[in-house]
Short mmCIF file of C-alpha atoms in Angstrom, two decimals:
data_model
loop_
_atom_site.label_atom_id
_atom_site.label_comp_id
_atom_site.label_asym_id
_atom_site.label_seq_id
_atom_site.Cartn_x
_atom_site.Cartn_y
_atom_site.Cartn_z
CA MET A 587 -9.54 23.57 27.41
CA ALA A 588 -9.87 25.62 31.19
CA ILE A 589 -6.17 26.93 31.50
CA ASN A 590 -5.62 29.35 34.80
CA LYS A 591 -3.91 31.61 33.61
CA ALA A 592 -2.12 33.03 36.24
CA GLU A 593 1.31 31.43 37.38
CA PRO A 594 -0.17 27.35 37.75
CA PHE A 595 2.90 25.55 39.17
CA GLU A 596 3.79 27.32 42.53
CA HIS A 597 2.59 25.71 45.92
CA GLY A 598 1.72 27.40 48.56
CA ASN A 599 4.22 27.55 52.88
CA SER A 600 6.83 25.60 52.57
CA CYS A 601 6.44 21.97 54.76
CA GLY A 602 6.66 23.51 58.54
CA LYS A 603 8.80 21.08 61.28
CA GLU A 604 7.48 17.68 62.44
CA ASN A 605 4.38 16.68 62.10
CA SER A 606 3.74 19.86 59.21
CA VAL A 607 5.27 18.23 56.86
CA LEU A 608 1.25 17.94 54.50
CA GLN A 609 0.84 21.89 54.74
CA ARG A 610 0.90 22.25 50.94
CA ASN A 611 -1.48 21.22 48.67
CA VAL A 612 -1.37 20.48 44.85
CA HIS A 613 -4.54 21.00 43.98
CA ALA A 614 -3.95 24.22 44.52
CA SER A 615 -2.73 24.76 41.29
CA ARG A 616 -4.04 22.04 39.62
CA LEU A 617 -4.43 21.78 35.56
CA ALA A 618 -7.55 21.26 34.55
CA ILE A 619 -8.23 18.13 32.39
CA THR A 620 -11.80 18.60 30.17
CA GLU A 621 -13.79 16.78 27.37
CA PRO A 622 -11.93 18.54 23.89
CA ASN A 623 -13.99 20.45 21.48
CA MET A 624 -13.13 18.47 18.11
CA ASP A 625 -14.57 21.67 16.57
CA HIS A 626 -11.16 23.69 18.49
CA LYS A 627 -8.64 20.94 17.82
CA GLU A 628 -6.24 24.07 16.92
CA VAL A 629 -7.01 26.46 20.33
CA ILE A 630 -6.94 23.10 22.40
CA LYS A 631 -3.57 22.24 20.98
CA ALA A 632 -2.01 25.78 21.37
CA CYS A 633 -3.47 26.07 25.18
CA MET A 634 -1.76 22.85 25.70
CA ALA A 635 1.93 24.28 24.01
CA SER A 636 1.63 27.92 26.04
CA THR A 637 0.90 25.75 29.20
CA LEU A 638 3.93 23.38 28.72
CA ASN A 639 6.09 26.43 27.52
CA ARG A 640 5.28 27.85 30.86
CA TYR A 641 5.76 25.23 32.96
CA THR A 642 9.31 24.31 31.32
CA GLU A 643 10.11 28.20 32.18
CA THR A 644 9.70 26.69 36.34
CA LEU A 645 11.70 23.98 35.58
CA ALA A 646 14.33 25.66 33.56
CA ASN A 647 13.92 28.28 37.06
CA ARG A 648 14.02 25.69 39.56
CA ALA A 649 17.11 23.86 37.75
CA LEU A 650 18.90 26.62 38.92
CA TYR A 651 18.31 26.28 42.57
CA HIS A 652 18.06 22.34 43.45
CA ILE A 653 20.25 21.81 45.76
CA GLY A 654 19.04 19.80 48.92
CA TYR A 655 18.61 16.54 46.60
CA PRO A 656 20.50 14.00 46.02
CA ALA A 657 19.73 14.56 41.60
CA ASN A 658 21.96 14.67 39.18
CA LEU A 659 20.67 17.97 36.91
CA ASP A 660 24.38 18.04 34.65
CA PHE A 661 22.69 14.94 31.52
CA ASP A 662 21.77 15.18 27.68
CA TYR A 663 19.56 12.43 26.34
CA GLY A 664 19.48 14.24 23.19
CA ALA A 665 20.12 11.25 21.13
CA LEU A 666 17.89 8.76 22.74
CA ALA A 667 14.23 11.30 22.16
CA HIS A 668 13.76 9.08 18.43
CA LEU A 669 13.19 6.20 20.92
CA GLN A 670 10.82 8.22 22.63
CA ALA A 671 7.85 6.87 19.53
CA PHE A 672 8.28 3.58 21.22
CA SER A 673 6.39 2.11 24.22
CA LEU A 674 9.29 0.02 26.30
CA ASN A 675 8.25 -2.60 29.00
CA ASN A 676 11.00 -4.59 30.07
CA ILE A 677 8.24 -6.89 32.22
CA GLY A 678 9.61 -10.76 33.38
CA ASP A 679 12.55 -11.64 34.23
CA PRO A 680 15.74 -9.57 32.64
CA PHE A 681 17.29 -12.47 31.66
CA ILE A 682 14.12 -14.47 29.69
CA GLU A 683 13.38 -13.05 26.68
CA GLY A 684 10.01 -14.31 26.58
CA ASN A 685 6.50 -13.23 24.70
CA TYR A 686 6.77 -9.35 24.89
CA ARG A 687 9.02 -7.93 22.34
CA MET A 688 8.99 -4.50 23.42
CA HIS A 689 11.75 -3.81 25.21
CA SER A 690 15.43 -2.69 26.66
CA ARG A 691 16.95 -5.92 28.10
CA GLU A 692 19.81 -6.50 25.51
CA PHE A 693 20.56 -2.82 26.91
CA GLU A 694 19.51 -3.42 30.44
CA VAL A 695 21.55 -7.25 31.30
CA ALA A 696 24.68 -5.01 29.59
CA VAL A 697 24.04 -2.45 32.77
CA LEU A 698 23.88 -5.57 35.08
CA ASP A 699 27.00 -6.23 34.04
CA TRP A 700 28.32 -2.98 34.37
CA PHE A 701 27.79 -2.61 37.92
CA ALA A 702 28.32 -6.77 38.99
CA ASN A 703 32.08 -5.69 37.76
CA LEU A 704 31.69 -2.73 39.38
CA TRP A 705 30.39 -4.71 43.24
CA GLU A 706 33.47 -7.81 42.43
CA ILE A 707 30.20 -10.36 40.98
CA GLN A 708 31.14 -12.55 38.99
CA ASN A 709 27.58 -12.61 35.44
CA THR A 710 27.53 -15.76 36.18
CA ASP A 711 26.83 -15.86 39.60
CA TYR A 712 24.35 -12.37 40.03
CA TRP A 713 20.82 -12.00 39.22
CA GLY A 714 19.76 -8.70 39.50
CA TYR A 715 17.30 -5.61 37.33
CA VAL A 716 17.11 -2.02 36.36
CA THR A 717 14.27 -1.12 39.33
CA ASN A 718 12.21 2.38 39.69
CA GLY A 719 14.32 3.39 42.72
CA GLY A 720 15.84 3.12 45.16
CA THR A 721 12.49 2.07 47.18
CA GLU A 722 12.10 -0.98 45.08
CA GLY A 723 15.13 -2.16 45.31
CA ASN A 724 15.62 -1.70 49.74
CA LEU A 725 12.06 -3.96 49.23
CA HIS A 726 13.84 -6.56 46.46
CA GLY A 727 16.89 -7.25 48.73
CA ILE A 728 14.24 -7.27 52.42
CA LEU A 729 12.07 -9.34 50.92
CA VAL A 730 14.32 -12.07 49.78
CA GLY A 731 16.33 -11.97 53.09
CA ARG A 732 13.28 -13.36 54.51
CA GLU A 733 12.36 -15.61 52.23
CA LEU A 734 15.98 -16.78 53.23
CA LEU A 735 15.82 -16.65 57.19
CA PRO A 736 11.63 -16.09 57.41
CA ASP A 737 12.09 -16.01 61.49
CA GLY A 738 14.32 -13.58 60.78
CA ILE A 739 15.13 -10.06 62.47
CA LEU A 740 15.78 -6.91 60.99
CA TYR A 741 18.44 -4.85 62.52
CA THR A 742 18.60 -1.01 60.98
CA SER A 743 20.20 2.42 61.98
CA ARG A 744 18.22 4.99 62.95
CA ASP A 745 19.01 7.31 60.34
CA SER A 746 18.21 4.43 58.01
CA HIS A 747 15.72 5.61 54.40
CA TYR A 748 12.02 5.16 55.84
CA SER A 749 11.93 2.79 52.62
CA VAL A 750 13.67 0.38 55.27
CA PHE A 751 10.43 0.60 58.35
CA LYS A 752 8.45 0.38 55.00
CA ALA A 753 9.17 -3.15 54.01
CA THR A 754 8.93 -4.56 57.12
CA ARG A 755 6.01 -3.23 57.44
CA MET A 756 4.38 -4.61 54.11
CA TYR A 757 6.26 -7.91 54.90
CA LYS A 758 4.94 -8.06 58.84
CA MET A 759 9.29 -9.05 60.35
CA GLU A 760 10.10 -8.05 63.56
CA CYS A 761 12.62 -4.71 63.54
CA VAL A 762 15.42 -3.71 65.47
CA LYS A 763 16.77 -0.31 65.51
CA VAL A 764 19.91 0.35 66.39
CA ASP A 765 21.20 3.84 67.54
CA THR A 766 23.88 5.75 65.38
CA LEU A 767 26.48 8.22 66.51
CA PHE A 768 26.54 12.14 66.03
CA THR A 769 27.10 11.52 62.26
CA GLY A 770 24.47 9.16 61.44
CA GLU A 771 26.32 6.16 61.55
CA MET A 772 25.70 3.11 63.33
CA ASP A 773 26.49 2.72 66.90
CA TYR A 774 28.20 -1.09 66.30
CA GLU A 775 28.46 -1.44 69.95
CA ASP A 776 24.58 -0.80 70.32
CA PHE A 777 24.34 -2.77 67.64
CA ARG A 778 26.31 -6.05 69.05
CA ALA A 779 23.77 -5.60 72.69
CA LYS A 780 21.41 -5.81 70.01
CA LEU A 781 22.06 -9.13 68.72
CA LEU A 782 22.88 -10.35 71.20
CA LEU A 783 19.43 -10.26 73.09
CA ASN A 784 18.21 -12.12 70.04
CA LYS A 785 20.46 -14.57 69.55
CA ASP A 786 18.48 -17.79 68.53
CA LYS A 787 17.37 -15.94 65.91
CA PRO A 788 18.44 -14.92 62.51
CA ALA A 789 19.74 -11.64 61.53
CA ILE A 790 18.72 -9.74 58.30
CA VAL A 791 20.80 -6.47 58.37
CA ASN A 792 20.06 -3.22 56.11
CA VAL A 793 24.09 -1.60 56.27
CA ASN A 794 23.57 2.59 55.16
CA ILE A 795 26.03 3.63 52.11
CA GLY A 796 24.97 6.45 52.56
CA THR A 797 22.30 7.10 55.08
CA THR A 798 19.64 9.73 53.69
CA MET A 799 20.35 13.04 56.09
CA LYS A 800 23.78 12.81 57.37
CA GLY A 801 25.25 10.86 54.10
CA ALA A 802 27.34 8.45 56.81
CA ILE A 803 28.61 5.23 55.81
CA ASP A 804 27.78 2.01 58.06
CA ASN A 805 31.44 -0.26 58.01
CA VAL A 806 30.62 -3.00 56.33
CA ASP A 807 33.53 -5.39 57.29
CA THR A 808 32.77 -4.18 61.19
CA ILE A 809 29.49 -5.07 61.17
CA ILE A 810 30.59 -8.72 59.56
CA HIS A 811 32.58 -8.71 62.12
CA ILE A 812 30.42 -8.62 65.25
CA LEU A 813 28.18 -11.16 63.55
CA GLU A 814 30.44 -13.44 63.18
CA GLU A 815 31.74 -12.60 67.13
CA CYS A 816 28.30 -12.77 68.54
CA GLY A 817 28.06 -16.19 66.80
CA PHE A 818 26.12 -15.78 63.43
CA SER A 819 27.77 -18.52 60.83
CA GLU A 820 26.60 -17.16 57.44
CA ASP A 821 24.25 -18.88 57.33
CA ARG A 822 22.62 -17.02 59.75
CA PHE A 823 22.60 -13.68 58.92
CA TYR A 824 22.12 -11.70 55.11
CA ILE A 825 23.15 -8.41 54.36
CA HIS A 826 21.19 -6.37 52.43
CA CYS A 827 23.19 -2.25 51.36
CA ASP A 828 20.83 0.28 50.19
CA GLY A 829 24.09 2.67 48.64
CA ALA A 830 20.92 5.10 46.82
CA LEU A 831 23.50 8.20 46.08
CA PHE A 832 27.11 6.92 47.55
CA GLY A 833 27.02 3.13 46.25
CA ILE A 834 27.72 3.95 42.51
CA MET A 835 30.40 6.75 44.28
CA ILE A 836 32.03 5.32 46.80
CA PRO A 837 34.01 2.23 43.92
CA PHE A 838 35.62 5.59 43.19
CA VAL A 839 36.60 6.97 46.25
CA LYS A 840 40.81 5.71 46.76
CA HIS A 841 39.57 4.26 50.38
CA SER A 842 39.95 1.31 51.93
CA LEU A 843 35.82 1.50 52.79
CA GLN A 844 34.55 -0.51 50.08
CA VAL A 845 31.12 -2.25 49.28
CA SER A 846 32.13 -5.65 47.76
CA PHE A 847 29.64 -9.46 46.85
CA LYS A 848 33.39 -10.95 48.03
CA ASN A 849 32.17 -9.93 51.25
CA PRO A 850 29.46 -12.32 52.57
CA ILE A 851 26.72 -9.80 51.62
CA GLY A 852 23.37 -10.65 50.13
CA SER A 853 21.96 -7.62 47.68
CA ILE A 854 22.91 -3.70 47.08
CA THR A 855 20.74 -1.27 45.74
CA ILE A 856 21.31 2.31 43.78
CA SER A 857 19.29 4.81 42.32
CA GLY A 858 19.94 5.70 39.08
CA HIS A 859 18.62 9.77 38.86
CA LYS A 860 20.56 10.38 41.57
CA PHE A 861 24.75 10.11 41.19
CA VAL A 862 24.45 9.01 36.89
CA GLY A 863 21.55 11.79 36.27
CA CYS A 864 18.79 10.03 34.35
CA PRO A 865 15.97 11.80 33.45
CA ALA A 866 13.26 9.98 35.73
CA PRO A 867 13.39 7.67 38.45
CA CYS A 868 14.64 4.76 38.16
CA GLY A 869 17.87 1.72 40.26
CA VAL A 870 19.75 -0.57 40.23
CA TYR A 871 19.51 -3.80 41.79
CA ILE A 872 21.86 -6.39 42.31
CA THR A 873 21.78 -10.06 44.15
CA ARG A 874 23.22 -13.53 44.42
CA LYS A 875 21.83 -16.31 41.63
CA GLN A 876 21.37 -18.90 43.73
CA TYR A 877 18.45 -16.98 46.07
CA ILE A 878 16.83 -16.12 43.81
CA ARG A 879 15.00 -19.15 43.30
CA THR A 880 13.75 -18.08 46.79
CA ILE A 881 10.83 -16.09 45.49
CA SER A 882 10.99 -16.33 41.67
CA THR A 883 7.17 -17.77 40.29
CA ASN A 884 6.54 -19.20 36.72
CA ILE A 885 3.68 -16.60 34.73
CA GLU A 886 3.09 -19.39 32.05
CA PHE A 887 1.50 -16.17 29.66
CA LEU A 888 4.72 -13.97 29.44
CA CYS A 889 6.48 -16.90 29.07
CA SER A 890 9.02 -15.60 31.53
CA LEU A 891 9.69 -15.91 34.67
CA ASP A 892 8.13 -12.87 38.39
CA THR A 893 11.12 -12.55 40.06
CA THR A 894 10.55 -8.57 40.08
CA ILE A 895 8.45 -6.89 43.01
CA MET A 896 7.09 -4.72 40.13
CA GLY A 897 5.43 -6.22 37.35
CA SER A 898 5.59 -3.54 34.44
CA ARG A 899 9.20 -1.65 34.06
CA ASN A 900 9.63 0.99 32.35
CA GLY A 901 12.08 0.30 29.16
CA HIS A 902 13.43 3.23 28.38
CA ALA A 903 15.05 3.05 32.07
CA PRO A 904 18.20 1.30 31.05
CA ILE A 905 19.00 2.72 27.92
CA PHE A 906 19.40 5.95 29.86
CA LEU A 907 21.77 4.15 32.12
CA TRP A 908 23.34 2.27 29.29
CA TYR A 909 24.10 5.45 27.44
CA ALA A 910 25.32 7.51 30.79
CA LEU A 911 27.75 4.59 31.68
CA ASN A 912 29.03 4.76 28.03
CA MET A 913 29.23 8.14 28.15
CA ASN A 914 31.41 8.56 31.25
CA GLY A 915 33.12 5.72 32.27
CA HIS A 916 35.07 4.92 35.41
CA MET A 917 37.07 7.57 34.62
CA GLY A 918 34.59 10.69 34.02
CA PHE A 919 32.68 9.08 37.18
CA GLN A 920 35.89 9.65 39.43
CA LYS A 921 36.80 12.84 38.12
CA GLN A 922 32.81 13.83 39.07
CA VAL A 923 33.49 11.83 42.98
CA GLU A 924 36.60 13.93 43.09
CA GLN A 925 34.61 16.94 41.92
CA CYS A 926 31.18 16.51 44.35
CA LEU A 927 33.82 15.68 47.75
CA THR A 928 35.47 18.94 46.68
CA ASN A 929 32.97 21.03 46.63
CA ALA A 930 31.06 19.59 49.07
CA ARG A 931 34.66 20.19 51.52
CA TYR A 932 34.43 24.06 50.12
CA LEU A 933 31.21 24.18 51.60
CA LYS A 934 31.29 23.03 54.83
CA ASP A 935 34.38 24.79 55.14
CA ARG A 936 32.39 28.58 53.63
CA LEU A 937 30.20 27.85 56.51
CA LYS A 938 32.62 27.37 59.71
CA GLU A 939 34.20 30.36 58.31
CA GLU A 940 31.19 32.26 58.74
CA GLY A 941 30.52 30.88 62.18
CA ILE A 942 27.41 28.55 60.91
CA SER A 943 27.17 25.27 62.41
CA VAL A 944 28.57 22.26 59.68
CA MET A 945 29.54 18.53 59.67
CA LEU A 946 30.49 16.58 56.76
CA ASN A 947 31.14 13.04 56.62
CA GLU A 948 34.64 12.27 55.73
CA LEU A 949 33.50 10.04 52.84
CA SER A 950 30.48 12.06 51.38
CA SER A 951 28.99 15.15 50.26
CA THR A 952 26.44 16.04 52.36
CA VAL A 953 26.33 19.31 53.71
CA VAL A 954 24.61 19.20 57.26
CA PHE A 955 24.11 22.86 58.94
CA GLU A 956 21.84 24.81 60.61
CA ARG A 957 18.31 25.39 59.32
CA PRO A 958 17.17 28.34 58.07
CA LEU A 959 14.71 30.34 59.45
CA GLU A 960 12.64 31.39 56.19
CA ASP A 961 10.32 28.86 54.72
CA ASP A 962 10.85 30.94 51.43
CA PHE A 963 14.00 30.55 51.99
CA VAL A 964 14.29 26.52 52.27
CA ASN A 965 11.96 26.27 49.37
CA ARG A 966 13.76 28.72 46.76
CA TRP A 967 16.79 26.22 47.23
CA GLN A 968 14.62 23.51 47.64
CA LEU A 969 16.65 22.22 51.02
CA ALA A 970 16.09 18.58 52.61
CA CYS A 971 15.34 19.66 57.05
CA GLN A 972 15.14 17.56 59.62
CA GLY A 973 13.95 19.41 63.06
CA SER A 974 17.05 21.96 63.25
CA MET A 975 19.43 20.36 60.18
CA ALA A 976 18.87 21.07 56.62
CA HIS A 977 21.57 19.34 54.28
CA VAL A 978 23.13 20.59 50.89
CA VAL A 979 23.26 17.57 48.35
CA VAL A 980 26.61 18.20 46.21
CA MET A 981 25.90 16.69 42.91
CA PRO A 982 28.18 16.88 39.24
CA SER A 983 25.23 19.84 38.84
CA VAL A 984 25.83 21.98 41.73
CA THR A 985 29.15 23.86 41.33
CA ILE A 986 31.35 26.18 43.12
CA GLU A 987 29.54 29.38 41.22
CA LYS A 988 26.21 27.88 42.41
CA LEU A 989 27.33 27.49 46.19
CA LYS A 990 28.91 30.67 46.27
CA GLU A 991 25.13 31.99 45.01
CA PHE A 992 23.77 30.11 48.47
CA LEU A 993 26.18 31.05 50.66
CA ASP A 994 25.99 34.88 49.49
CA GLU A 995 22.18 34.46 49.54
CA LEU A 996 22.52 32.30 53.11
CA LEU A 997 24.70 35.11 54.73
CA LYS A 998 22.56 38.83 53.73
CA LYS A 999 18.76 36.46 55.41
CA ARG A 1000 20.60 35.53 58.23
CA THR A 1001 21.87 39.15 59.44
CA ASP A 1002 18.74 39.90 59.07
CA TRP A 1003 17.74 37.42 60.59
CA TYR A 1004 19.89 37.69 63.83
CA LYS A 1005 20.45 41.33 63.74
CA ASP A 1006 18.58 41.98 66.94
CA GLY A 1007 19.93 39.43 68.81
CA GLY A 1008 16.51 38.20 69.59
CA VAL A 1009 16.59 35.04 68.41
CA GLN A 1010 19.74 32.90 68.65
CA PRO A 1011 21.12 30.40 65.81
CA SER A 1012 19.97 26.33 67.07
CA CYS A 1013 22.69 24.49 68.88
CA LEU A 1014 23.08 21.44 67.06
CA ALA A 1015 25.38 19.37 69.32
CA ASP A 1016 23.68 16.26 69.72
CA ASP A 1017 22.61 16.39 65.88
CA ILE A 1018 25.92 17.21 64.01
CA GLY A 1019 28.38 17.18 67.52
CA GLY A 1020 29.61 19.79 69.99
CA ALA A 1021 32.78 20.50 68.10
CA ASN A 1022 30.69 20.81 64.78
CA CYS A 1023 27.95 23.35 66.57
CA LEU A 1024 28.83 27.34 66.39
CA CYS A 1025 25.85 27.70 68.44
CA PRO A 1026 26.09 30.95 71.09
CA LEU A 1027 26.94 28.11 74.03
CA HIS A 1028 29.16 26.05 71.52
CA LYS A 1029 31.35 29.06 69.95
#
């Protein structure tokens, strides 16, 4: 077995701005798989153990500086380790037993019931499943909307997640991009104007409960009010809520802006590996039971219905979710949400004190600030960047101590970057608003 003696898990240069996002190539650090020599099994095992140990060390080091993407790394699922001895596949409809018996549907339905209660829909009125991630939830929600309203137009803000636009390409739907405010929230007047241009066609609306880059929340109540004012009755619009990150956090914030099936919405999706902290990508998707008939087909050999986007589904993911929900409960999650928002405000205030352009939406733990000049620094702290902006997403695993370390290093670096005055911080007025920009022009 060929083993690279050098550190095999570090990549090359960072993604640059604009069109250079394909700079890094994993093949530069690939691990070769070779045909094993059966006479040297112990040597092979020792080589693999060495590789995995170094990989574990690499991951442990990366986790120390993981602050730019929404993943809660503060978890312990050791109690579930013995279940890795079983291959679990939740293929088919979550609510039908089927013939494939190596599944975890009991756990999946328990998780779905918990979220149905959170989003205020009766157990007899909802349908849903544990997805492979937020993208799958978006694909399903938009598909249901299209099947209910075949000639409908999808309206979504320009700050929406890329999977929403992927869905429109896959389903060959007409898509109208709605402008946004500097906060990342939908521009409701632009939404109204574009609705009125297409009053003859139904509206399928994607509502963001926390945009990818700025953590902005579109106001569901305002969107419904505009639809009604523009003459769209409830049978002529469908609303899907992309709550990948904040969809599970907002119920634990005392605020009038909430997401609930008591409103005429069609579906909600969240990611399970973000705030909840599952060790593998997964998500939860809920829609109204009456809608699922539009895409349901019978699969005889499974003794089940095909109602999901994917066929085979990870049966371990629902157990991780079930375990996390039981360990935290409403009170635990509320404390974690409050701590995330408090820590995000701390970071925002410190950056502002140091004269760094920064923005934080009221209902968000995503702190947007000027993009650091050095790619190595961006890589080290795994910052998500777009144009002249970068952001930190404060999750339960991002502590005050970690933020202080980040700030100390950032301030030292900025002293070097701007010491001779030849380079000036970028102007972010167009990105985050003039009041939040602290570039030389707006100070």
